[in-house]
mmCIF file of C-alpha atoms and ligand atoms in Angstrom:
data_model
loop_
_atom_site.group_PDB
_atom_site.id
_atom_site.type_symbol
_atom_site.label_atom_id
_atom_site.label_comp_id
_atom_site.label_asym_id
_atom_site.label_seq_id
_atom_site.Cartn_x
_atom_site.Cartn_y
_atom_site.Cartn_z
ATOM 1 C CA UNK A 1 0.055 -0.032 0.005
ATOM 2 C CA UNK A 2 1.329 3.411 -0.871
ATOM 3 C CA UNK A 3 1.629 6.070 1.722
ATOM 4 C CA UNK A 4 -1.125 8.672 1.480
ATOM 5 C CA UNK A 5 0.020 12.252 1.964
ATOM 6 C CA UNK A 6 -0.723 13.362 5.464
ATOM 7 C CA UNK A 7 -3.692 15.604 5.964
ATOM 8 C CA UNK A 8 -2.986 18.227 8.680
ATOM 9 C CA UNK A 9 -5.573 18.314 11.565
ATOM 10 C CA UNK A 10 -6.212 21.590 13.299
ATOM 11 C CA UNK A 11 -7.670 22.077 16.756
ATOM 12 C CA UNK A 12 -11.244 23.344 16.901
ATOM 13 C CA UNK A 13 -10.379 25.652 19.919
ATOM 14 C CA UNK A 14 -6.858 27.100 19.472
ATOM 15 C CA UNK A 15 -6.554 26.357 15.687
ATOM 16 C CA UNK A 16 -2.944 25.047 16.047
ATOM 17 C CA UNK A 17 -2.031 21.801 14.311
ATOM 18 C CA UNK A 18 -2.592 18.643 16.168
ATOM 19 C CA UNK A 19 0.449 16.390 15.526
ATOM 20 C CA UNK A 20 0.041 13.271 17.574
ATOM 21 C CA UNK A 21 -2.726 10.804 17.989
ATOM 22 C CA UNK A 22 -2.201 10.654 21.712
ATOM 23 C CA UNK A 23 -2.937 14.434 21.931
ATOM 24 C CA UNK A 24 -6.208 14.277 19.836
ATOM 25 C CA UNK A 25 -9.633 14.110 21.150
ATOM 26 C CA UNK A 26 -12.435 14.001 18.735
ATOM 27 C CA UNK A 27 -15.928 14.671 19.804
ATOM 28 C CA UNK A 28 -19.350 15.540 18.570
ATOM 29 C CA UNK A 29 -20.371 19.210 18.239
ATOM 30 C CA UNK A 30 -23.874 19.274 17.208
ATOM 31 C CA UNK A 31 -23.841 16.602 14.497
ATOM 32 C CA UNK A 32 -20.347 17.370 13.371
ATOM 33 C CA UNK A 33 -17.125 15.556 14.489
ATOM 34 C CA UNK A 34 -14.485 18.089 15.686
ATOM 35 C CA UNK A 35 -10.778 17.514 16.545
ATOM 36 C CA UNK A 36 -9.250 19.005 19.603
ATOM 37 C CA UNK A 37 -6.040 18.915 21.583
ATOM 38 C CA UNK A 38 -6.695 16.950 24.747
ATOM 39 C CA UNK A 39 -6.262 19.992 26.830
ATOM 40 C CA UNK A 40 -8.350 22.182 24.484
ATOM 41 C CA UNK A 41 -11.181 19.706 24.647
ATOM 42 C CA UNK A 42 -11.235 19.902 28.501
ATOM 43 C CA UNK A 43 -11.345 23.629 28.273
ATOM 44 C CA UNK A 44 -14.151 23.726 25.766
ATOM 45 C CA UNK A 45 -16.115 21.337 27.776
ATOM 46 C CA UNK A 46 -16.177 23.984 30.598
ATOM 47 C CA UNK A 47 -17.076 26.860 28.307
ATOM 48 C CA UNK A 48 -20.601 27.578 26.974
ATOM 49 C CA UNK A 49 -19.904 25.203 24.086
ATOM 50 C CA UNK A 50 -20.676 22.484 26.520
ATOM 51 C CA UNK A 51 -24.275 22.557 25.610
ATOM 52 C CA UNK A 52 -23.446 21.398 22.205
ATOM 53 C CA UNK A 53 -20.220 19.604 22.732
ATOM 54 C CA UNK A 54 -20.539 15.935 23.594
ATOM 55 C CA UNK A 55 -18.638 15.052 26.849
ATOM 56 C CA UNK A 56 -18.016 11.518 25.567
ATOM 57 C CA UNK A 57 -14.932 11.542 23.218
ATOM 58 C CA UNK A 58 -15.305 9.528 20.087
ATOM 59 C CA UNK A 59 -11.645 8.268 20.023
ATOM 60 C CA UNK A 60 -9.487 6.947 22.866
ATOM 61 C CA UNK A 61 -9.992 3.923 25.008
ATOM 62 C CA UNK A 62 -13.686 4.799 26.046
ATOM 63 C CA UNK A 63 -14.601 5.610 22.335
ATOM 64 C CA UNK A 64 -13.007 2.337 21.110
ATOM 65 C CA UNK A 65 -14.985 0.468 23.829
ATOM 66 C CA UNK A 66 -18.232 2.024 22.781
ATOM 67 C CA UNK A 67 -17.303 1.130 19.067
ATOM 68 C CA UNK A 68 -16.788 -2.566 19.956
ATOM 69 C CA UNK A 69 -20.076 -2.598 21.996
ATOM 70 C CA UNK A 70 -21.952 -1.018 19.095
ATOM 71 C CA UNK A 71 -20.672 -3.779 16.758
ATOM 72 C CA UNK A 72 -21.732 -6.279 19.251
ATOM 73 C CA UNK A 73 -25.229 -4.947 19.660
ATOM 74 C CA UNK A 74 -25.758 -4.480 15.879
ATOM 75 C CA UNK A 75 -24.797 -8.000 15.279
ATOM 76 C CA UNK A 76 -26.886 -9.268 18.183
ATOM 77 C CA UNK A 77 -30.142 -7.384 17.143
ATOM 78 C CA UNK A 78 -29.745 -8.326 13.537
ATOM 79 C CA UNK A 79 -28.687 -12.080 13.900
ATOM 80 C CA UNK A 80 -30.133 -13.228 17.217
ATOM 81 C CA UNK A 81 -33.262 -11.114 17.677
ATOM 82 C CA UNK A 82 -36.331 -11.674 15.465
ATOM 83 C CA UNK A 83 -39.069 -9.324 14.406
ATOM 84 C CA UNK A 84 -39.533 -5.628 14.979
ATOM 85 C CA UNK A 85 -36.980 -5.561 17.780
ATOM 86 C CA UNK A 86 -34.231 -5.733 15.088
ATOM 87 C CA UNK A 87 -34.789 -1.963 14.471
ATOM 88 C CA UNK A 88 -32.895 -1.397 17.753
ATOM 89 C CA UNK A 89 -29.708 -2.293 15.813
ATOM 90 C CA UNK A 90 -30.021 1.000 14.042
ATOM 91 C CA UNK A 91 -29.584 2.957 17.303
ATOM 92 C CA UNK A 92 -26.017 1.563 17.432
ATOM 93 C CA UNK A 93 -25.233 2.259 13.825
ATOM 94 C CA UNK A 94 -24.939 6.014 14.411
ATOM 95 C CA UNK A 95 -22.266 5.829 17.251
ATOM 96 C CA UNK A 96 -20.440 3.273 15.094
ATOM 97 C CA UNK A 97 -20.422 5.563 12.043
ATOM 98 C CA UNK A 98 -19.116 8.327 14.141
ATOM 99 C CA UNK A 99 -16.364 6.097 15.446
ATOM 100 C CA UNK A 100 -15.346 5.146 11.979
ATOM 101 C CA UNK A 101 -15.732 8.657 10.603
ATOM 102 C CA UNK A 102 -13.398 10.077 13.335
ATOM 103 C CA UNK A 103 -10.773 7.542 12.411
ATOM 104 C CA UNK A 104 -10.953 8.024 8.704
ATOM 105 C CA UNK A 105 -11.049 11.831 8.693
ATOM 106 C CA UNK A 106 -8.621 12.568 11.595
ATOM 107 C CA UNK A 107 -6.951 9.786 13.486
ATOM 108 C CA UNK A 108 -5.317 7.936 10.739
ATOM 109 C CA UNK A 109 -3.521 11.037 9.466
ATOM 110 C CA UNK A 110 -1.703 11.525 12.836
ATOM 111 C CA UNK A 111 1.417 9.979 14.139
ATOM 112 C CA UNK A 112 1.106 7.589 17.113
HETATM 113 ZN ZN1 LIG B 201 -5.833 23.112 20.642
#
């Protein structure tokens, strides 16, 4: 696989470049996924934006855990459950899409 040119990722709060994956927090702002430095995310959570900014980061350990849980529930409701209850699977598709989107658009461009 050829190496894709790196896309630069800029912090939603301070507008500086985010260089490392360890220093990146992605979160939902309204329906959009926005990238932050870890510290900047913590600051924005305490600002007025907190009404619109999700306090559950999309990336990181907890985000990955939620992603795995979502896959599990989607499979469970589609494969094990019968009937109308299968519709519950869709409730877990959205968090999973956000998780994948965050990775594709931001995380994969950053060094570990
Ligand atoms: Zn920042």
